[in-house]
PDB file of C-alpha atoms in Angstrom:
ATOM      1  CA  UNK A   1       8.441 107.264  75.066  1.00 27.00           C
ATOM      2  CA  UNK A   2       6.337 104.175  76.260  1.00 26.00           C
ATOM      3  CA  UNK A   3       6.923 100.717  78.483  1.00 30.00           C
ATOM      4  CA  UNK A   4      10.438  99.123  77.658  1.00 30.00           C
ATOM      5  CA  UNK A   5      11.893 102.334  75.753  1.00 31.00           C
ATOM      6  CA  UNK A   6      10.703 104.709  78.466  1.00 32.00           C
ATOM      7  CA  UNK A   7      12.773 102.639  81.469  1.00 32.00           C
ATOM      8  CA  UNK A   8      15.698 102.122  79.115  1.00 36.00           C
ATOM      9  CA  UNK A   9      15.748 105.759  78.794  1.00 38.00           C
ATOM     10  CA  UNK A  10      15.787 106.286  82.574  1.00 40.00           C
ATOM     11  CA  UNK A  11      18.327 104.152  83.744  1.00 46.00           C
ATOM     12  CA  UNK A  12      20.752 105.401  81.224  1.00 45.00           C
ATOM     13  CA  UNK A  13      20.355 108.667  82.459  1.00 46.00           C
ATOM     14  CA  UNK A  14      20.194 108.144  85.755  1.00 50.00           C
ATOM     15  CA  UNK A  15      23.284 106.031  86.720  1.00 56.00           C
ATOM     16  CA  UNK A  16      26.497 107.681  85.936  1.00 58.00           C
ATOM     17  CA  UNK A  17      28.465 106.345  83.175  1.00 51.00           C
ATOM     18  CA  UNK A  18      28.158 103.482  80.372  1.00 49.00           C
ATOM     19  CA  UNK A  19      25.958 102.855  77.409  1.00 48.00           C
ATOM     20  CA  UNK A  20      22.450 102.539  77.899  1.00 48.00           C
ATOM     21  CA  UNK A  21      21.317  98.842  78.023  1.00 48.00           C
ATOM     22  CA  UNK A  22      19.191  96.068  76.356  1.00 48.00           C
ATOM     23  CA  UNK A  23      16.216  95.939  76.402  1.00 44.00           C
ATOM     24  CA  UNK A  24      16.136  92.230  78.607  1.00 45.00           C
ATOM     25  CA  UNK A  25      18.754  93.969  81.325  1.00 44.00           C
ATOM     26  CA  UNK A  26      16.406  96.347  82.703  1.00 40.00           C
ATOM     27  CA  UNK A  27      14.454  94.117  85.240  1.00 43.00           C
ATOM     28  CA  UNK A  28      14.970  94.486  88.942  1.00 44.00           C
ATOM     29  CA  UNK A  29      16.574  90.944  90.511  1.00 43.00           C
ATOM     30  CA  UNK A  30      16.675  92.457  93.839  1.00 42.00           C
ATOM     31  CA  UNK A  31      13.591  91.294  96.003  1.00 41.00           C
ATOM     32  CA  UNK A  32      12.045  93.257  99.121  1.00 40.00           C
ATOM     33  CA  UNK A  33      12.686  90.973 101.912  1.00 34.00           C
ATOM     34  CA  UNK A  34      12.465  87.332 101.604  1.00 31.00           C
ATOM     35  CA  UNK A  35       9.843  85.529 103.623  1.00 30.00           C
ATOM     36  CA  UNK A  36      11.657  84.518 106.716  1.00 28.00           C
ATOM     37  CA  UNK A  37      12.620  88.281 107.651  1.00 28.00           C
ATOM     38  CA  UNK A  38       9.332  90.209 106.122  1.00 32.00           C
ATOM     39  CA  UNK A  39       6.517  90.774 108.592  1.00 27.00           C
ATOM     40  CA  UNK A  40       2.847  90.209 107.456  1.00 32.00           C
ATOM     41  CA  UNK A  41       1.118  93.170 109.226  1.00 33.00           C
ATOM     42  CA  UNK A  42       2.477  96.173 110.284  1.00 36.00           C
ATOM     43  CA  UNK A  43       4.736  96.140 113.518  1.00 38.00           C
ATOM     44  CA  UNK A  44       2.816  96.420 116.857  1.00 37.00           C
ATOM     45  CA  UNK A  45       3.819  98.557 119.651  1.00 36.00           C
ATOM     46  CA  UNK A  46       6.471  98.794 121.014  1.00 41.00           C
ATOM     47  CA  UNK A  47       8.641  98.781 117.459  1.00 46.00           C
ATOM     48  CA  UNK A  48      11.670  98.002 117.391  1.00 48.00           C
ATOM     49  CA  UNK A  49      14.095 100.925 116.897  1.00 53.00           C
ATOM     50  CA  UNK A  50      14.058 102.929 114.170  1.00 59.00           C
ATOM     51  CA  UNK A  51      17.680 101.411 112.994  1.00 65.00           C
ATOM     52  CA  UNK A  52      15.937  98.375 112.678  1.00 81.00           C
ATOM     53  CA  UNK A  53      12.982  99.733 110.780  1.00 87.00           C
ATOM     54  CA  UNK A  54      12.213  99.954 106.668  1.00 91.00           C
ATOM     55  CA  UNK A  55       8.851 101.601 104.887  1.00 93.00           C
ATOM     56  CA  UNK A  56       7.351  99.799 102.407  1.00 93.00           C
ATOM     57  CA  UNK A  57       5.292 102.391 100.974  1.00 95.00           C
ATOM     58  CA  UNK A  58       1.550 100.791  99.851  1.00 94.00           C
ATOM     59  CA  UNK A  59       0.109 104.244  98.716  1.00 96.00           C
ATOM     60  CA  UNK A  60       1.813 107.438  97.289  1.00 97.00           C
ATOM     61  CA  UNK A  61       3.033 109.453 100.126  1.00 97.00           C
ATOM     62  CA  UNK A  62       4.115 113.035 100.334  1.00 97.00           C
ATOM     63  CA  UNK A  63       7.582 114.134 101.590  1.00 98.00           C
ATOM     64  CA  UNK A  64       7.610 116.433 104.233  1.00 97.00           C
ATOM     65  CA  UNK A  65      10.459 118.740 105.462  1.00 96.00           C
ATOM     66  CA  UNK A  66       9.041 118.462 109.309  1.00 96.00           C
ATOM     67  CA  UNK A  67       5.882 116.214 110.500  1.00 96.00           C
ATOM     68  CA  UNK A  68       2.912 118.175 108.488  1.00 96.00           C
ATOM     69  CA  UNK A  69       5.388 120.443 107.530  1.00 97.00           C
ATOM     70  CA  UNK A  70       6.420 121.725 103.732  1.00 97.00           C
ATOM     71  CA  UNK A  71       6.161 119.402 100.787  1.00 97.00           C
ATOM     72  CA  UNK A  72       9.536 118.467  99.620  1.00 96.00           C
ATOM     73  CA  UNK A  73       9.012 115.946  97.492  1.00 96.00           C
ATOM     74  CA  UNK A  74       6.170 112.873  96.005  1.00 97.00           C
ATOM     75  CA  UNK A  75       7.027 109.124  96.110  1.00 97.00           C
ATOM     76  CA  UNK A  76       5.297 106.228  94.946  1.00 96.00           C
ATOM     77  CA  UNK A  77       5.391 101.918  95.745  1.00 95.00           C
ATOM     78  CA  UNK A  78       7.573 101.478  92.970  1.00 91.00           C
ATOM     79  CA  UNK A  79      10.832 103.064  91.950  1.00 90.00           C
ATOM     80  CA  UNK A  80      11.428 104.258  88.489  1.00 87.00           C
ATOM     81  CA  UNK A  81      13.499 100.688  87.981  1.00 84.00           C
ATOM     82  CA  UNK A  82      10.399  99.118  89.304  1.00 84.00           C
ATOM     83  CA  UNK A  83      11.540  97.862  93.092  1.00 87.00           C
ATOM     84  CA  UNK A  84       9.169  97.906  95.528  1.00 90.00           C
ATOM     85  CA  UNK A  85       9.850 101.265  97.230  1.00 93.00           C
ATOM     86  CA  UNK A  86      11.289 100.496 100.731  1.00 93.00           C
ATOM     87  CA  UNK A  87      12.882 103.211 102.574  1.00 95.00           C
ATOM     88  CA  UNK A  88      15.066 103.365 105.741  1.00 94.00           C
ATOM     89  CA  UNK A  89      13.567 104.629 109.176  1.00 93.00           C
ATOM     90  CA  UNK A  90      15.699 106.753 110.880  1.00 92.00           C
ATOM     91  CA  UNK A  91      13.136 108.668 113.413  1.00 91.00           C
ATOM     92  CA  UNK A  92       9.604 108.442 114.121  1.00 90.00           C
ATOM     93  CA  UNK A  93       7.423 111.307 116.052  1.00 91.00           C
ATOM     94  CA  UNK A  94       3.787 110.411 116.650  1.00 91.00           C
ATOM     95  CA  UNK A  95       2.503 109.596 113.483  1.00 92.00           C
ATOM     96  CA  UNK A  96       5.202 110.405 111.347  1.00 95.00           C
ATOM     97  CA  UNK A  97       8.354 108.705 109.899  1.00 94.00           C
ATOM     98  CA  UNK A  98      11.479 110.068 109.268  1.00 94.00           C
ATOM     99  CA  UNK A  99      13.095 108.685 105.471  1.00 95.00           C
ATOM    100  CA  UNK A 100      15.574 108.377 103.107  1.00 96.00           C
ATOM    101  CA  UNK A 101      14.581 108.758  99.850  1.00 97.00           C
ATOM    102  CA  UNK A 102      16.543 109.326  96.096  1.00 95.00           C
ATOM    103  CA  UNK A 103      14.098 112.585  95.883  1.00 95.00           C
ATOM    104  CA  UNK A 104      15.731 114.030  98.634  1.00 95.00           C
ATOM    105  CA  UNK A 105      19.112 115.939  98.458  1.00 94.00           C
ATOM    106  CA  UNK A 106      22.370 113.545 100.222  1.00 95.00           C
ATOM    107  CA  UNK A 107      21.804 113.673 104.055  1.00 93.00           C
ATOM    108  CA  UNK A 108      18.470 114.962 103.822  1.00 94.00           C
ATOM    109  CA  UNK A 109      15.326 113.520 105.953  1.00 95.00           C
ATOM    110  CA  UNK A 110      11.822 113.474 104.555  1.00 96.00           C
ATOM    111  CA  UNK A 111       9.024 112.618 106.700  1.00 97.00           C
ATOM    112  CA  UNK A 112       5.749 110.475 105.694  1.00 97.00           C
ATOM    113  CA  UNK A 113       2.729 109.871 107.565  1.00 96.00           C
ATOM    114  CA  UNK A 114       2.708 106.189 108.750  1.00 94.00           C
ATOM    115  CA  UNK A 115      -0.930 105.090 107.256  1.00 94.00           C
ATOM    116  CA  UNK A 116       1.163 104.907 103.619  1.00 95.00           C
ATOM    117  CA  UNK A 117       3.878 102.065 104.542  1.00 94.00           C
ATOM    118  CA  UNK A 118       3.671  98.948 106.020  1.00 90.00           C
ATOM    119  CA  UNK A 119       6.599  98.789 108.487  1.00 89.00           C
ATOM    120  CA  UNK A 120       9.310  95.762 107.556  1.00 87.00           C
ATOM    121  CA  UNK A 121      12.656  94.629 109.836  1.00 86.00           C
ATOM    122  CA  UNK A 122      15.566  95.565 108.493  1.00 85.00           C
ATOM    123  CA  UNK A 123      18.098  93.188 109.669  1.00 85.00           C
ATOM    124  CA  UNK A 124      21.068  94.259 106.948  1.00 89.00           C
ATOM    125  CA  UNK A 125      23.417  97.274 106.505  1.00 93.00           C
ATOM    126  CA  UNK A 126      26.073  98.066 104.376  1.00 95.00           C
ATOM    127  CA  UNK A 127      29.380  99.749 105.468  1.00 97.00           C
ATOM    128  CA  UNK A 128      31.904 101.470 102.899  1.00 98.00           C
ATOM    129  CA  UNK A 129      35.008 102.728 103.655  1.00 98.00           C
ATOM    130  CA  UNK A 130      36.613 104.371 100.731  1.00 97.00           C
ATOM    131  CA  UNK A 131      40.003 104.911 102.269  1.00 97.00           C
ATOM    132  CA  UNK A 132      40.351 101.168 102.636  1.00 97.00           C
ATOM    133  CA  UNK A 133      38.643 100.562  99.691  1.00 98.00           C
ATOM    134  CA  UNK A 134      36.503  98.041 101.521  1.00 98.00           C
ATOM    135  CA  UNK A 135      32.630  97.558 101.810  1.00 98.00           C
ATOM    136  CA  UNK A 136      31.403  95.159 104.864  1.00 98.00           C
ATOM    137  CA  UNK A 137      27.735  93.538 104.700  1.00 96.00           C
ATOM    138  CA  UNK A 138      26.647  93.602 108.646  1.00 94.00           C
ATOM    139  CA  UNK A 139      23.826  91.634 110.090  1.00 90.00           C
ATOM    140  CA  UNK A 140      23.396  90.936 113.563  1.00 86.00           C
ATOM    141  CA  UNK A 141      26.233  92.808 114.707  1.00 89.00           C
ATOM    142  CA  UNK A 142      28.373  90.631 112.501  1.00 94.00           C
ATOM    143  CA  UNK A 143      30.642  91.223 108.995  1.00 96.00           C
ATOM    144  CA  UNK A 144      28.950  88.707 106.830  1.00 96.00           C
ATOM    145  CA  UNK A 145      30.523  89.593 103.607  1.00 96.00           C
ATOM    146  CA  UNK A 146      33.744  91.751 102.887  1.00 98.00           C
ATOM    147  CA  UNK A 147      34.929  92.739  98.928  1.00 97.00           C
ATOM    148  CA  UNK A 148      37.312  95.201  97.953  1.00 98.00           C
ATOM    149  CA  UNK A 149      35.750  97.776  95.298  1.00 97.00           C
ATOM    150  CA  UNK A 150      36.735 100.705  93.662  1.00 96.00           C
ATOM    151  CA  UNK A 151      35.345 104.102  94.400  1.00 95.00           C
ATOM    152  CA  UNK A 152      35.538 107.267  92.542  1.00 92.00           C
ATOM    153  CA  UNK A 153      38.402 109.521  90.914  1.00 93.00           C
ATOM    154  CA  UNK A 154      39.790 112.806  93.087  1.00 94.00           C
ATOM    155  CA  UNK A 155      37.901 114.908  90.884  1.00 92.00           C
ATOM    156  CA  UNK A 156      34.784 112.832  91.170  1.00 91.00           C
ATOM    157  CA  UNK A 157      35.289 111.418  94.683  1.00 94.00           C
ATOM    158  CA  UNK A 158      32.355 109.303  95.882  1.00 94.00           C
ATOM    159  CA  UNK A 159      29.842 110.836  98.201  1.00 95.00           C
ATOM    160  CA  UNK A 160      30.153 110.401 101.696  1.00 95.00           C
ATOM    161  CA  UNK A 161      27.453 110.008 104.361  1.00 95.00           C
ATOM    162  CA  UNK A 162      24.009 107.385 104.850  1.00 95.00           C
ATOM    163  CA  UNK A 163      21.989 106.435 101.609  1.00 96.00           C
ATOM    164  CA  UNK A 164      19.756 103.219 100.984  1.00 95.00           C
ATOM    165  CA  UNK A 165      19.789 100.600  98.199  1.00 93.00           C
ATOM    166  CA  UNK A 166      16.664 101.341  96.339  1.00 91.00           C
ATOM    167  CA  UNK A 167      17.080  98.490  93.634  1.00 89.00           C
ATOM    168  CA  UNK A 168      19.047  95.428  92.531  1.00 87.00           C
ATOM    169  CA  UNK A 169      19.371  95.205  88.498  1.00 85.00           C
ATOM    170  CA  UNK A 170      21.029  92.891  86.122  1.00 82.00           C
ATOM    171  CA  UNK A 171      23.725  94.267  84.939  1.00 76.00           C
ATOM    172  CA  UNK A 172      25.273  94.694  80.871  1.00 73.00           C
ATOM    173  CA  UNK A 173      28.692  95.991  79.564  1.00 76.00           C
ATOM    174  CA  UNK A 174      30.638  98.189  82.264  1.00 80.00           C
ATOM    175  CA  UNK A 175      28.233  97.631  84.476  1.00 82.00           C
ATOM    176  CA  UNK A 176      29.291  93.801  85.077  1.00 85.00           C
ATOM    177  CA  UNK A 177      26.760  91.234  85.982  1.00 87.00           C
ATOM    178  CA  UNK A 178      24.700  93.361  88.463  1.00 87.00           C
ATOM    179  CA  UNK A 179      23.844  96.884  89.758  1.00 88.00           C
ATOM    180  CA  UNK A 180      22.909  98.112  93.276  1.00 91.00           C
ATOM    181  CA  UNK A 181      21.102 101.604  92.852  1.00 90.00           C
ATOM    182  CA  UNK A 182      21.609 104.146  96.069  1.00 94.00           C
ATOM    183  CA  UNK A 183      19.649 106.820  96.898  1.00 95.00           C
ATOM    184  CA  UNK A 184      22.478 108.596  96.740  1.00 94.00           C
ATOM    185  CA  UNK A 185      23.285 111.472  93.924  1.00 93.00           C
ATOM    186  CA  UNK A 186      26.729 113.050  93.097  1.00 90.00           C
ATOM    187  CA  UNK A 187      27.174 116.725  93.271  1.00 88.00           C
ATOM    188  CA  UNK A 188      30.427 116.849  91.877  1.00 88.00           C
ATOM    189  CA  UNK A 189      29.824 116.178  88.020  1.00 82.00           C
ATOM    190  CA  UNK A 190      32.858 115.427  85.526  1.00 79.00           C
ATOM    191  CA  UNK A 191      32.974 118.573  83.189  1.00 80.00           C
ATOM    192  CA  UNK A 192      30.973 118.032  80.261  1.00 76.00           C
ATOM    193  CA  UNK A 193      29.006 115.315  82.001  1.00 72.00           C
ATOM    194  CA  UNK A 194      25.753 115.081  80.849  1.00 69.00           C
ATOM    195  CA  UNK A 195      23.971 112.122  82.446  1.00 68.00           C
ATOM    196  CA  UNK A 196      22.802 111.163  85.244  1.00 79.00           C
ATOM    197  CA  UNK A 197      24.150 111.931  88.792  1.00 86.00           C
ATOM    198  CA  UNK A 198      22.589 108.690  90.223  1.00 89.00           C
ATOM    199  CA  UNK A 199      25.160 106.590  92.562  1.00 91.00           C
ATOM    200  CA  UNK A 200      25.015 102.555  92.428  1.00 91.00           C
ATOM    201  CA  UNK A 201      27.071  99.722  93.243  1.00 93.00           C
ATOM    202  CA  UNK A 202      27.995  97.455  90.294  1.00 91.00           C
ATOM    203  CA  UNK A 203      30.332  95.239  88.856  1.00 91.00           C
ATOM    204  CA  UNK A 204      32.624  95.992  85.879  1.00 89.00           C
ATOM    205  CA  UNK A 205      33.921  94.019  82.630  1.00 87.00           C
ATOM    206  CA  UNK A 206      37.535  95.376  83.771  1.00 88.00           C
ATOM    207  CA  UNK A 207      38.206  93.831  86.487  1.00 89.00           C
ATOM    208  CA  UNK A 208      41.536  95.643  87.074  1.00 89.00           C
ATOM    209  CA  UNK A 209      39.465  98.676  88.282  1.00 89.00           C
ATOM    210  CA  UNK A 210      38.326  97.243  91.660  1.00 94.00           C
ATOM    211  CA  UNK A 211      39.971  98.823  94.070  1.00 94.00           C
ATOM    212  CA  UNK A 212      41.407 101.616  92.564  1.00 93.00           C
ATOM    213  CA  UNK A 213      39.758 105.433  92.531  1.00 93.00           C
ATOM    214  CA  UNK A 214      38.689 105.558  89.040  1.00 90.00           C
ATOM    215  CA  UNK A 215      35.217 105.987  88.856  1.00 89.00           C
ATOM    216  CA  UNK A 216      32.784 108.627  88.327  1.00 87.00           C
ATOM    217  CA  UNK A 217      31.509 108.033  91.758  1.00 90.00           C
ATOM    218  CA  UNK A 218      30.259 104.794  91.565  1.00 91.00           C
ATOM    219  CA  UNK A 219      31.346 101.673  93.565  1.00 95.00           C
ATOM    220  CA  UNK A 220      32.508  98.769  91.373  1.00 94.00           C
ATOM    221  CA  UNK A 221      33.541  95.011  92.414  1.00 96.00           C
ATOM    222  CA  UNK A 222      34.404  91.954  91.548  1.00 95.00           C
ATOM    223  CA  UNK A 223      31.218  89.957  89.828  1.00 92.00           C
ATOM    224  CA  UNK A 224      31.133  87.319  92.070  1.00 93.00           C
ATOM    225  CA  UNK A 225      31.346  89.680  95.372  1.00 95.00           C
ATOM    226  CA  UNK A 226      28.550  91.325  93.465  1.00 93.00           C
ATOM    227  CA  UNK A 227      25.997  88.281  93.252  1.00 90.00           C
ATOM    228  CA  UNK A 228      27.073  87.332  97.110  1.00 92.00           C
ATOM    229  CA  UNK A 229      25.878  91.009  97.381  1.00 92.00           C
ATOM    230  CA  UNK A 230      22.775  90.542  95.781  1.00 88.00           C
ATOM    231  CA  UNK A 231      21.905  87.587  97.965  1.00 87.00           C
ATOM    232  CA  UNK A 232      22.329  89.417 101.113  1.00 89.00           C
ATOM    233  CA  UNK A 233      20.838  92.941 100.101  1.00 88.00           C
ATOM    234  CA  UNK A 234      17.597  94.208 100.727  1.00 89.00           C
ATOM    235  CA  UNK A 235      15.557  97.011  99.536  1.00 91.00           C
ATOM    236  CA  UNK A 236      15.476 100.076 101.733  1.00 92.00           C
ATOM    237  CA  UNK A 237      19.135  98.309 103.731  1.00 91.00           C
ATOM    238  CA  UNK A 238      20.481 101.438 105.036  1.00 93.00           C
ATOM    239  CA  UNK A 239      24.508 102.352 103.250  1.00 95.00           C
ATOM    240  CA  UNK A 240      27.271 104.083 105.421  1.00 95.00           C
ATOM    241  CA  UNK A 241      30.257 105.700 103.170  1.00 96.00           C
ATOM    242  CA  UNK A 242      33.031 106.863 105.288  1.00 96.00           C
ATOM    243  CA  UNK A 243      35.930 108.587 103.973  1.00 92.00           C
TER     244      UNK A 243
END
């Protein structure tokens, strides 16, 4: 399976649920950083703190379980969507950088050698909390966007803990207007489930479902919280799922 075909293929099987989509859907929307918040060369010493911190990787990096420790995974500067890869910060030792990254296991760190990024702000994070069925967009310390959404079923409760949005798609069918991919995975499959266990943030074509615990672990919303979403999202924005 080549070009179009072969990315159709992979995000039908890697977000859970829903028909696969045309061909003119799968093109990422979502953009790295816009030009008033990227930064043109590397950050100088001192950097900010690592909370503040995204990797845009410029080279295919290695994943390490410790600084020059075992390989744990391979990444590349694109995702599989095509998004610039940019992933969270969340420690640095010497020349090394802690990461989130979708070919990690939930909660798990890999760490990349700092020549293969180019070190962006970022100023953005996203806060869900599933028992209020709410998710907060926080910048500067600040709620700058709140929408209800619906999270996933007992048996398929969504996955608590920090992830990263790794794309921004346009959406088709159930999927609403627009998708946010997270790094995220679900462990908890539905029985018989044979897709992917990828988890995203998207809209829906019944709206009735936002808000209520439904899904197979995905976050759905309203479409128009969605595209307010989109504008304020960026690539590698650290998420926060509380139960």
């Amino acid at each position: 399976m080549t070009g179009g075909q072969g990315l159709l293929a992979v995000v039908a099987a890697a977000l859970l649920g829903g028909p696969a989509p045309p061909p003119e859907a799968v093109r990422p929307v979502l953009t790295p950083l816009p030009p008033r918040l990227a930064l043109r060369a590397p950050v100088r010493t001192p950097l900010p703190a690592a909370a503040d911190l995204g990797a845009r990787l410029v080279a295919p990096a290695t994943l390490r379980d410790a600084p020059g420790g075992a390989v744990v995974g391979r990444v590349g500067p694109r995702t599989e969507f095509g998004s610039p890869r940019v992933l969270p910060v969340v420690r640095r030792q010497g020349p090394w950088l802690a990461v989130i990254a979708t070919e990690l296991a939930n909660g798990a760190l890999g760490w990349v050698p700092a020549s293969r990024v180019r070190l962006v702000r970022e100023p953005v994070r996203i806060d869900v909390d599933l028992s209020e069925r709410e998710l907060r967009v926080v910048e500067g310390g600040r709620a700058v966007l709140r929408m209800t959404v619906g999270i996933g079923s007992a048996a398929t409760p969504t996955p608590t803990g920090w992830f990263a949005v790794t794309d921004g798609l346009r959406g088709w069918g159930p999927y609403g207007c627009c998708i946010v991919a997270l790094s995220g995975h679900q462990p908890r499959l539905a029985q018989g489930w044979t897709g992917g266990d990828r988890l995203a943030l998207h809209g829906t074509h019944v709206p009735a479902t936002v808000g209520a615990a439904d899904s197979l672990g995905c976050l759905r919303a309203r479409s128009g919280d969605m595209r307010r979403l989109l504008r304020l999202a960026r690539l590698g924005a650290r998420v926060h799922i509380t139960g």
